[in-house]
Coordinates of N, CA, C and O and ligand atoms in Angstrom, one line a residue:
M918 N 0.8 -1.2 0.0 CA 0.0 0.0 0.0 C 0.9 1.2 0.0 O 1.9 1.3 0.6
Q919 N 0.4 2.3 -0.7 CA 1.2 3.5 -0.8 C 0.6 4.5 0.1 O -0.6 4.5 0.4
G920 N 1.4 5.5 0.5 CA 0.8 6.7 1.2 C 0.8 6.5 2.7 O 1.9 6.3 3.3
K921 N -0.4 6.5 3.3 CA -0.5 6.6 4.8 C 0.3 5.6 5.5 O 0.7 5.8 6.7
S922 N 0.6 4.4 5.0 CA 1.3 3.4 5.7 C 2.8 3.6 5.8 O 3.5 3.0 6.6
A923 N 3.3 4.6 5.0 CA 4.7 4.7 4.9 C 5.3 5.4 6.2 O 4.6 6.2 6.8
D924 N 6.5 5.1 6.5 CA 7.2 5.7 7.7 C 8.4 6.5 7.2 O 9.4 6.5 7.9
V925 N 8.3 7.1 6.0 CA 9.5 7.7 5.4 C 9.5 9.2 5.7 O 10.5 9.9 5.4
V926 N 8.4 9.8 6.2 CA 8.4 11.2 6.3 C 8.6 11.6 7.7 O 7.9 11.2 8.6
G927 N 9.7 12.4 7.9 CA 10.0 12.9 9.2 C 9.1 14.1 9.6 O 8.1 14.4 8.9
T928 N 9.4 14.7 10.7 CA 8.5 15.8 11.2 C 8.7 17.1 10.4 O 7.7 17.8 10.2
E929 N 9.9 17.3 9.9 CA 10.1 18.5 9.2 C 10.3 18.3 7.7 O 11.1 17.4 7.3
V930 N 9.6 19.1 6.9 CA 9.8 19.0 5.4 C 10.4 20.3 5.0 O 9.9 21.4 5.2
K931 N 11.6 20.1 4.3 CA 12.3 21.3 3.8 C 12.2 21.4 2.3 O 12.4 20.4 1.6
I932 N 12.0 22.6 1.8 CA 12.0 22.8 0.4 C 13.3 23.5 0.0 O 13.7 24.6 0.6
R933 N 14.0 23.0 -1.0 CA 15.3 23.6 -1.4 C 15.4 23.5 -2.9 O 14.6 22.7 -3.6
W934 N 16.3 24.2 -3.5 CA 16.6 24.2 -5.0 C 16.9 22.7 -5.4 O 17.7 22.1 -4.6
L935 N 16.5 22.3 -6.6 CA 16.9 21.0 -7.1 C 18.3 21.1 -7.6 O 18.6 22.0 -8.4
L936 N 19.2 20.2 -7.2 CA 20.5 20.2 -7.7 C 20.7 19.1 -8.8 O 19.9 18.1 -8.8
R937 N 21.7 19.2 -9.6 CA 22.0 18.1 -10.6 C 22.1 16.8 -9.9 O 21.7 15.8 -10.4
S938 N 22.7 16.7 -8.7 CA 22.9 15.5 -8.0 C 21.6 14.8 -7.5 O 21.5 13.7 -7.1
D939 N 20.5 15.6 -7.5 CA 19.2 15.1 -7.1 C 18.5 14.3 -8.3 O 17.5 13.6 -8.1
L940 N 19.1 14.5 -9.5 CA 18.4 13.9 -10.7 C 18.1 12.4 -10.6 O 17.0 12.0 -11.0
P941 N 19.0 11.6 -10.1 CA 18.7 10.2 -10.1 C 17.5 9.9 -9.2 O 16.6 9.1 -9.6
T942 N 17.3 10.6 -8.1 CA 16.2 10.4 -7.2 C 14.9 10.9 -7.8 O 13.9 10.3 -7.8
V943 N 15.0 12.1 -8.5 CA 13.9 12.7 -9.2 C 13.4 11.7 -10.3 O 12.2 11.5 -10.4
L944 N 14.4 11.2 -11.0 CA 14.0 10.2 -12.1 C 13.4 9.0 -11.6 O 12.4 8.4 -12.2
D945 N 13.8 8.5 -10.4 CA 13.3 7.3 -9.8 C 11.8 7.6 -9.4 O 10.9 6.8 -9.7
I946 N 11.6 8.8 -8.8 CA 10.2 9.1 -8.4 C 9.3 9.2 -9.6 O 8.2 8.6 -9.7
E947 N 9.8 10.0 -10.6 CA 9.1 10.2 -11.9 C 8.7 8.8 -12.5 O 7.6 8.6 -13.0
S948 N 9.6 7.9 -12.5 CA 9.4 6.6 -13.1 C 8.3 5.7 -12.4 O 7.7 4.9 -12.9
R949 N 8.2 6.0 -11.1 CA 7.2 5.3 -10.3 C 5.8 5.9 -10.3 O 4.9 5.2 -9.8
V950 N 5.7 7.1 -10.8 CA 4.3 7.7 -10.7 C 3.7 7.8 -12.1 O 2.5 8.0 -12.2
W951 N 4.5 7.7 -13.2 CA 3.9 7.9 -14.5 C 4.1 6.6 -15.4 O 5.1 6.0 -15.3
D952 N 3.1 6.3 -16.2 CA 3.3 5.2 -17.2 C 4.3 5.6 -18.3 O 5.0 4.8 -18.8
R953 N 4.3 6.9 -18.6 CA 5.3 7.4 -19.6 C 6.1 8.5 -19.0 O 5.8 9.7 -19.2
P954 N 7.1 8.1 -18.1 CA 7.8 9.1 -17.4 C 8.8 9.9 -18.3 O 9.2 9.4 -19.3
W955 N 9.1 11.1 -17.9 CA 10.2 11.9 -18.5 C 11.5 11.2 -18.3 O 11.7 10.6 -17.2
D956 N 12.4 11.2 -19.3 CA 13.7 10.7 -19.0 C 14.7 11.8 -18.7 O 14.3 13.0 -18.6
E957 N 15.9 11.5 -18.5 CA 16.9 12.5 -18.1 C 17.0 13.6 -19.1 O 17.1 14.8 -18.7
N958 N 16.9 13.3 -20.4 CA 17.0 14.4 -21.4 C 15.8 15.3 -21.3 O 16.0 16.5 -21.5
D959 N 14.7 14.7 -21.0 CA 13.5 15.6 -20.9 C 13.7 16.6 -19.8 O 13.4 17.8 -19.9
F960 N 14.2 16.1 -18.6 CA 14.4 17.0 -17.5 C 15.4 18.0 -17.8 O 15.3 19.2 -17.6
L961 N 16.6 17.6 -18.4 CA 17.7 18.5 -18.6 C 17.3 19.6 -19.7 O 17.6 20.7 -19.5
S962 N 16.5 19.2 -20.7 CA 16.1 20.2 -21.7 C 15.1 21.2 -21.1 O 15.3 22.4 -21.4
V963 N 14.2 20.8 -20.3 CA 13.3 21.7 -19.7 C 14.1 22.6 -18.7 O 13.9 23.9 -18.6
M964 N 15.0 22.0 -17.9 CA 15.7 22.8 -16.9 C 16.7 23.8 -17.5 O 17.2 24.7 -16.8
A965 N 17.0 23.5 -18.8 CA 18.0 24.4 -19.4 C 17.3 25.8 -19.8 O 18.0 26.8 -20.0
Y966 N 16.0 25.8 -19.8 CA 15.3 27.1 -20.1 C 15.6 28.1 -18.9 O 15.5 27.7 -17.7
R967 N 15.9 29.3 -19.2 CA 16.3 30.3 -18.2 C 15.1 30.6 -17.3 O 15.3 31.0 -16.1
N968 N 13.9 30.4 -17.7 CA 12.8 30.7 -16.8 C 12.3 29.4 -16.1 O 11.2 29.5 -15.5
C969 N 13.0 28.3 -16.1 CA 12.6 27.1 -15.4 C 13.3 26.9 -14.1 O 14.6 27.0 -14.1
I970 N 12.6 26.7 -13.1 CA 13.2 26.5 -11.7 C 12.8 25.1 -11.2 O 11.6 24.7 -11.4
G971 N 13.7 24.4 -10.5 CA 13.4 23.2 -9.9 C 13.6 23.2 -8.4 O 14.5 23.9 -7.9
V972 N 12.7 22.6 -7.7 CA 12.8 22.5 -6.2 C 12.5 21.1 -5.8 O 11.8 20.3 -6.5
V973 N 13.0 20.7 -4.6 CA 12.7 19.4 -4.1 C 12.2 19.6 -2.7 O 12.5 20.6 -2.0
A974 N 11.5 18.6 -2.2 CA 11.0 18.5 -0.8 C 11.8 17.4 -0.2 O 11.9 16.3 -0.7
E975 N 12.5 17.7 1.0 CA 13.4 16.8 1.6 C 12.9 16.6 3.1 O 12.5 17.6 3.7
S976 N 13.0 15.4 3.5 CA 12.7 15.1 4.9 C 13.7 14.1 5.4 O 13.9 13.1 4.8
G977 N 14.3 14.5 6.5 CA 15.4 13.6 7.0 C 16.4 13.3 6.0 O 16.8 12.1 5.9
D978 N 16.9 14.3 5.3 CA 17.9 14.1 4.2 C 17.5 13.2 3.1 O 18.3 12.8 2.3
R979 N 16.2 12.9 3.0 CA 15.8 12.1 1.8 C 14.8 13.0 1.0 O 13.9 13.6 1.5
V980 N 15.1 13.0 -0.3 CA 14.3 13.7 -1.3 C 13.0 12.9 -1.5 O 13.1 11.8 -2.0
L981 N 11.9 13.5 -1.2 CA 10.6 12.8 -1.3 C 9.7 13.4 -2.4 O 8.6 12.8 -2.7
G982 N 10.1 14.5 -3.0 CA 9.2 15.1 -4.0 C 9.9 16.2 -4.7 O 11.0 16.7 -4.3
F983 N 9.4 16.5 -5.9 CA 10.0 17.6 -6.7 C 9.0 18.4 -7.4 O 7.8 17.9 -7.6
M984 N 9.4 19.6 -7.8 CA 8.5 20.4 -8.7 C 9.4 21.2 -9.6 O 10.4 21.8 -9.2
L985 N 8.9 21.2 -10.9 CA 9.5 22.1 -11.9 C 8.5 23.2 -12.2 O 7.3 22.9 -12.4
Y986 N 8.9 24.5 -12.2 CA 8.0 25.5 -12.6 C 8.6 26.6 -13.4 O 9.9 26.7 -13.4
E987 N 7.8 27.3 -14.2 CA 8.3 28.3 -15.1 C 8.0 29.7 -14.5 O 6.9 29.9 -13.9
L988 N 8.9 30.6 -14.7 CA 8.6 32.0 -14.3 C 8.0 32.7 -15.5 O 8.6 32.8 -16.5
H989 N 6.8 33.3 -15.2 CA 6.2 34.2 -16.3 C 6.1 35.6 -15.6 O 6.2 35.7 -14.4
K990 N 5.7 36.5 -16.4 CA 5.7 37.9 -15.9 C 4.8 38.0 -14.7 O 5.3 38.6 -13.7
N991 N 3.6 37.5 -14.7 CA 2.7 37.6 -13.6 C 2.4 36.3 -12.9 O 1.5 36.3 -12.0
S992 N 3.0 35.3 -13.3 CA 2.6 34.0 -12.8 C 3.7 33.0 -12.7 O 4.8 33.1 -13.3
F993 N 3.5 31.9 -12.0 CA 4.3 30.7 -12.0 C 3.5 29.6 -12.6 O 2.3 29.4 -12.2
R994 N 4.1 28.9 -13.6 CA 3.4 27.7 -14.2 C 4.0 26.4 -13.7 O 5.3 26.2 -13.9
I995 N 3.3 25.6 -13.1 CA 3.9 24.3 -12.6 C 3.9 23.4 -13.9 O 2.9 23.1 -14.6
V996 N 5.2 22.9 -14.2 CA 5.4 22.1 -15.4 C 5.3 20.6 -15.1 O 4.8 19.8 -15.9
N997 N 5.9 20.2 -13.9 CA 5.9 18.8 -13.5 C 6.1 18.8 -12.0 O 6.9 19.6 -11.5
M998 N 5.4 17.9 -11.4 CA 5.7 17.7 -10.0 C 5.2 16.3 -9.6 O 4.3 15.7 -10.2
A999 N 5.9 15.7 -8.6 CA 5.5 14.4 -8.2 C 6.1 14.1 -6.8 O 7.1 14.7 -6.4
V1000 N 5.5 13.3 -6.0 CA 5.9 12.9 -4.7 C 6.1 11.4 -4.7 O 5.4 10.6 -5.4
D1001 N 7.2 10.9 -4.0 CA 7.4 9.5 -3.9 C 6.2 8.8 -3.4 O 5.6 9.2 -2.3
P1002 N 5.7 7.8 -4.1 CA 4.4 7.1 -3.7 C 4.4 6.6 -2.3 O 3.4 6.6 -1.6
Q1003 N 5.6 6.3 -1.8 CA 5.7 5.8 -0.4 C 5.4 6.9 0.6 O 5.2 6.6 1.8
A1004 N 5.4 8.2 0.1 CA 5.2 9.3 1.0 C 3.9 10.0 0.7 O 3.7 11.1 1.3
W1005 N 3.1 9.5 -0.2 CA 1.8 10.2 -0.5 C 1.0 10.4 0.8 O 1.0 9.6 1.7
R1006 N 0.2 11.5 0.8 CA -0.7 11.8 1.8 C -0.1 12.1 3.1 O -0.6 11.9 4.2
H1007 N 1.2 12.7 3.0 CA 1.8 13.2 4.2 C 2.2 14.7 4.1 O 3.0 15.2 4.9
G1008 N 1.5 15.4 3.2 CA 1.7 16.8 3.1 C 2.9 17.3 2.3 O 3.2 18.5 2.3
I1009 N 3.6 16.4 1.7 CA 4.8 16.8 0.9 C 4.4 17.6 -0.3 O 4.9 18.7 -0.6
G1010 N 3.4 17.1 -1.0 CA 2.9 17.9 -2.2 C 2.4 19.3 -1.8 O 2.7 20.3 -2.4
R1011 N 1.6 19.3 -0.7 CA 1.1 20.6 -0.3 C 2.2 21.5 0.1 O 2.2 22.7 -0.2
A1012 N 3.3 21.0 0.7 CA 4.4 21.9 1.1 C 5.1 22.5 -0.2 O 5.4 23.6 -0.2
L1013 N 5.1 21.7 -1.2 CA 5.7 22.2 -2.5 C 4.8 23.3 -3.1 O 5.3 24.4 -3.5
V1014 N 3.5 23.1 -3.1 CA 2.6 24.1 -3.7 C 2.5 25.3 -2.8 O 2.6 26.5 -3.3
D1015 N 2.4 25.1 -1.5 CA 2.4 26.3 -0.6 C 3.6 27.1 -0.7 O 3.6 28.3 -0.7
G1016 N 4.8 26.4 -0.9 CA 6.0 27.2 -1.0 C 6.0 28.1 -2.2 O 6.4 29.2 -2.2
L1017 N 5.4 27.6 -3.3 CA 5.3 28.4 -4.6 C 4.3 29.6 -4.4 O 4.5 30.7 -4.7
I1018 N 3.1 29.2 -3.8 CA 2.1 30.3 -3.5 C 2.7 31.4 -2.6 O 2.5 32.6 -2.8
N1019 N 3.5 31.0 -1.6 CA 4.1 32.0 -0.7 C 5.1 32.8 -1.4 O 5.4 33.9 -0.9
R1020 N 5.6 32.4 -2.5 CA 6.6 33.2 -3.3 C 5.9 34.2 -4.2 O 6.6 35.1 -4.7
L1021 N 4.6 34.1 -4.4 CA 3.9 35.0 -5.3 C 4.1 36.5 -5.0 O 4.7 37.2 -5.8
S1022 N 3.7 36.9 -3.8 CA 3.7 38.3 -3.5 C 5.1 38.8 -3.4 O 5.4 40.0 -3.9
M1023 N 6.1 38.0 -2.9 CA 7.4 38.5 -2.8 C 8.1 38.7 -4.2 O 9.1 39.4 -4.3
T1024 N 7.5 38.1 -5.2 CA 8.1 38.2 -6.5 C 7.1 39.1 -7.4 O 7.3 39.1 -8.6
R1025 N 6.2 39.7 -6.8 CA 5.2 40.6 -7.5 C 4.4 39.8 -8.6 O 4.2 40.3 -9.7
R1026 N 4.1 38.6 -8.3 CA 3.3 37.8 -9.2 C 2.0 37.5 -8.5 O 1.9 37.7 -7.3
Y1027 N 0.9 37.1 -9.3 CA -0.3 36.9 -8.6 C -1.0 35.5 -8.9 O -2.1 35.2 -8.4
E1028 N -0.4 34.7 -9.7 CA -1.1 33.5 -10.1 C -0.2 32.3 -10.2 O 1.0 32.4 -10.6
V1029 N -0.7 31.1 -9.7 CA 0.0 29.8 -9.9 C -1.0 29.0 -10.8 O -2.1 28.9 -10.4
W1030 N -0.5 28.4 -11.9 CA -1.4 27.7 -12.7 C -0.7 26.5 -13.3 O 0.6 26.4 -13.3
L1031 N -1.5 25.5 -13.8 CA -1.0 24.4 -14.5 C -2.1 23.7 -15.3 O -3.3 24.1 -15.1
T1032 N -1.8 22.8 -16.2 CA -2.8 22.0 -16.9 C -2.6 20.6 -16.5 O -1.5 20.1 -16.3
L1033 N -3.8 19.9 -16.4 CA -3.8 18.5 -16.0 C -4.6 17.7 -16.9 O -5.6 18.2 -17.5
R1034 N -4.3 16.5 -17.1 CA -5.2 15.6 -17.9 C -6.5 15.4 -17.2 O -6.6 15.3 -16.0
E1035 N -7.6 15.3 -18.0 CA -8.9 15.1 -17.5 C -9.0 13.9 -16.6 O -9.7 13.8 -15.6
S1036 N -8.2 12.9 -17.0 CA -8.2 11.6 -16.3 C -7.4 11.6 -15.0 O -7.6 10.7 -14.2
N1037 N -6.6 12.7 -14.7 CA -5.8 12.7 -13.5 C -6.6 13.3 -12.4 O -6.3 14.4 -11.8
V1038 N -7.7 12.5 -12.0 CA -8.6 13.0 -10.9 C -7.9 13.2 -9.6 O -8.1 14.2 -8.9
P1039 N -7.0 12.2 -9.2 CA -6.3 12.4 -7.9 C -5.6 13.8 -7.8 O -5.6 14.5 -6.8
A1040 N -4.9 14.1 -8.9 CA -4.1 15.4 -8.9 C -5.1 16.6 -8.9 O -4.8 17.6 -8.3
Q1041 N -6.2 16.5 -9.6 CA -7.2 17.5 -9.6 C -7.7 17.8 -8.1 O -7.8 18.9 -7.7
L1042 N -8.0 16.6 -7.4 CA -8.4 16.8 -6.0 C -7.3 17.4 -5.1 O -7.6 18.2 -4.3
F1043 N -6.1 16.9 -5.4 CA -5.0 17.5 -4.7 C -4.8 19.0 -4.9 O -4.8 19.8 -3.9
F1044 N -4.8 19.4 -6.1 CA -4.6 20.9 -6.4 C -5.8 21.7 -5.9 O -5.7 22.8 -5.4
S1045 N -7.0 21.1 -5.9 CA -8.2 21.7 -5.4 C -8.0 21.9 -3.9 O -8.3 23.0 -3.3
A1046 N -7.5 20.9 -3.2 CA -7.2 21.0 -1.7 C -6.2 22.0 -1.4 O -6.2 22.6 -0.3
C1047 N -5.3 22.3 -2.4 CA -4.3 23.3 -2.2 C -4.8 24.7 -2.6 O -4.0 25.7 -2.6
G1048 N -6.1 24.8 -3.0 CA -6.6 26.2 -3.2 C -6.7 26.5 -4.7 O -7.1 27.7 -5.0
L1049 N -6.4 25.6 -5.6 CA -6.5 26.0 -7.0 C -7.9 25.6 -7.5 O -8.5 24.7 -7.1
L1050 N -8.4 26.4 -8.5 CA -9.7 26.1 -9.1 C -9.5 25.7 -10.6 O -8.7 26.3 -11.3
A1051 N -10.4 24.8 -11.0 CA -10.4 24.5 -12.4 C -11.1 25.6 -13.1 O -12.3 25.8 -12.8
T1052 N -10.5 26.2 -14.1 CA -11.1 27.4 -14.7 C -11.5 27.2 -16.2 O -12.5 27.7 -16.6
I1053 N -10.7 26.4 -16.9 CA -10.9 26.3 -18.4 C -10.7 24.8 -18.8 O -9.8 24.2 -18.2
V1054 N -11.5 24.3 -19.7 CA -11.3 23.0 -20.3 C -10.7 23.3 -21.6 O -11.2 24.0 -22.4
I1055 N -9.5 22.7 -21.9 CA -8.9 22.9 -23.2 C -9.0 21.6 -24.0 O -8.4 20.6 -23.6
R1056 N -9.9 21.7 -25.0 CA -10.2 20.5 -25.8 C -9.0 19.9 -26.5 O -8.2 20.6 -27.1
D1057 N -8.8 18.5 -26.3 CA -7.8 17.8 -27.0 C -6.4 18.4 -26.7 O -5.5 18.4 -27.6
H1058 N -6.2 18.9 -25.5 CA -4.9 19.5 -25.2 C -3.7 18.5 -25.2 O -2.6 18.9 -25.6
Y1059 N -4.0 17.3 -24.8 CA -2.9 16.3 -24.7 C -3.0 15.3 -25.9 O -4.0 15.0 -26.4
E1060 N -1.8 14.7 -26.1 CA -1.7 13.7 -27.2 C -1.3 12.4 -26.5 O -0.8 12.4 -25.3
D1061 N -1.6 11.3 -27.2 CA -1.0 10.0 -26.8 C -1.3 9.6 -25.4 O -0.4 9.3 -24.6
P1062 N -2.5 9.4 -25.0 CA -3.7 9.5 -25.8 C -4.3 10.9 -25.8 O -4.0 11.7 -24.9
V1063 N -5.0 11.2 -26.9 CA -5.7 12.5 -26.9 C -6.7 12.7 -25.8 O -7.4 11.8 -25.5
E1064 N -6.6 13.8 -25.1 CA -7.4 14.0 -23.9 C -7.6 15.5 -23.7 O -6.6 16.3 -24.0
D1065 N -8.7 15.9 -23.1 CA -8.9 17.3 -22.7 C -7.9 17.6 -21.6 O -7.5 16.8 -20.8
G1066 N -7.6 18.9 -21.5 CA -6.8 19.4 -20.4 C -7.6 20.3 -19.5 O -8.5 21.0 -20.0
Y1067 N -7.4 20.3 -18.2 CA -8.1 21.2 -17.3 C -7.0 22.2 -16.8 O -5.9 21.8 -16.3
L1068 N -7.3 23.5 -17.0 CA -6.4 24.5 -16.5 C -6.9 24.8 -15.1 O -8.1 25.1 -14.9
M1069 N -6.0 24.7 -14.2 CA -6.3 25.0 -12.8 C -5.4 26.1 -12.3 O -4.2 26.2 -12.6
S1070 N -6.0 27.0 -11.5 CA -5.1 28.2 -11.1 C -5.5 28.7 -9.7 O -6.6 28.5 -9.2
F1071 N -4.5 29.3 -9.1 CA -4.7 30.0 -7.8 C -4.3 31.4 -8.1 O -3.3 31.7 -8.6
C1072 N -5.2 32.4 -7.7 CA -5.0 33.8 -7.9 C -5.0 34.5 -6.5 O -5.9 34.3 -5.7
L1073 N -4.0 35.3 -6.3 CA -4.0 36.1 -5.1 C -5.2 37.1 -5.2 O -5.4 37.7 -6.3
S1074 N -5.9 37.3 -4.1 CA -7.1 38.2 -4.2 C -6.6 39.6 -3.9 O -5.6 39.9 -3.3
Ligands
COA555 C1 -0.6 14.7 -6.7 C2 0.5 14.4 -5.7 C3 1.7 15.4 -6.0 C4 0.0 14.7 -4.2 O1 1.1 14.6 -3.3 P1 0.9 14.3 -1.8 O2 2.2 14.6 -1.1 O3 0.4 12.9 -1.6 O4 -0.2 15.3 -1.4 P2 -0.5 15.9 0.1 O5 -0.3 14.8 1.1 O6 0.1 17.2 0.3 O7 -2.1 16.1 0.0 C5 -2.8 17.3 0.4 C6 -4.3 17.1 0.2 O8 -4.6 16.9 -1.2 C7 -5.7 16.0 -1.3 N1 -5.2 14.8 -2.0 C8 -3.9 14.4 -2.2 N2 -3.9 13.2 -2.9 C9 -5.1 12.9 -3.1 C10 -5.7 11.8 -3.8 N3 -5.0 10.8 -4.3 N4 -7.1 11.7 -3.8 C11 -7.9 12.7 -3.2 N5 -7.3 13.8 -2.6 C12 -6.0 13.9 -2.5 C13 -6.1 15.7 0.1 O9 -7.1 16.6 0.5 C14 -4.8 15.9 0.9 O10 -5.0 16.1 2.3 P3 -5.3 14.9 3.3 O11 -4.2 13.8 3.0 O12 -5.1 15.5 4.7 O13 -6.7 14.4 3.0 C15 1.0 12.9 -5.7 O14 -0.2 12.1 -5.6 C16 1.7 12.5 -7.0 O15 2.9 12.6 -7.1 N6 0.9 12.1 -8.0 C17 1.5 11.6 -9.3 C18 2.1 12.8 -10.1 C19 1.0 13.9 -10.5 O16 -0.2 13.6 -10.7 N7 1.5 15.1 -10.4 C20 0.6 16.3 -10.7 C21 0.6 16.7 -12.1 S1 2.2 17.4 -12.7

């Protein structure tokens, strides 16, 4: 069983910048949460963009989750994020999203947004629990398989 049964999450969760040396752990998490995971080249090519930032969530010196996001003029766009399945439902994902939301005003931005596959209902429920709202349905946004995308966003009021 994944999630609540795990004993891998310590009391403190720290968010820090993603380092090149974190990549094997990040790839391992990625490969365990997706049927078609990004490979190392996918990560490196996205992270090469100057507006792309990576962070990890660490607990007890163990990386348990990551997030890649883009800097836009008024917003942060979450590009990819995942939590080690052994640590699901321990607040790691929320710590990553809260960290980003908390950076909004200090960087004079007002929105965090992303698109999700229509079928990724657990992630929709997760982002909704983090305060994001589904605002737009983008028809056939995804390929392989073709699927609608849900745009979800959090806006500072
Ligand atoms: C989505 C994901 C990041 C959530 O990470 P997490 O660390 O388990 O989330 P949290 O423990 O912080 O959850 C916070 C709240 O979100 C909601 N939530 C999280 N996962 C949920 C699920 N599978 N079903 C329903 N609600 C969920 C709950 O309200 C939860 O609070 P609770 O545990 O007190 O009930 C993780 O499940 C994951 O890596 N999924 C695969 C990758 C993915 O879909 N990424 C997002 C798109 S890029």
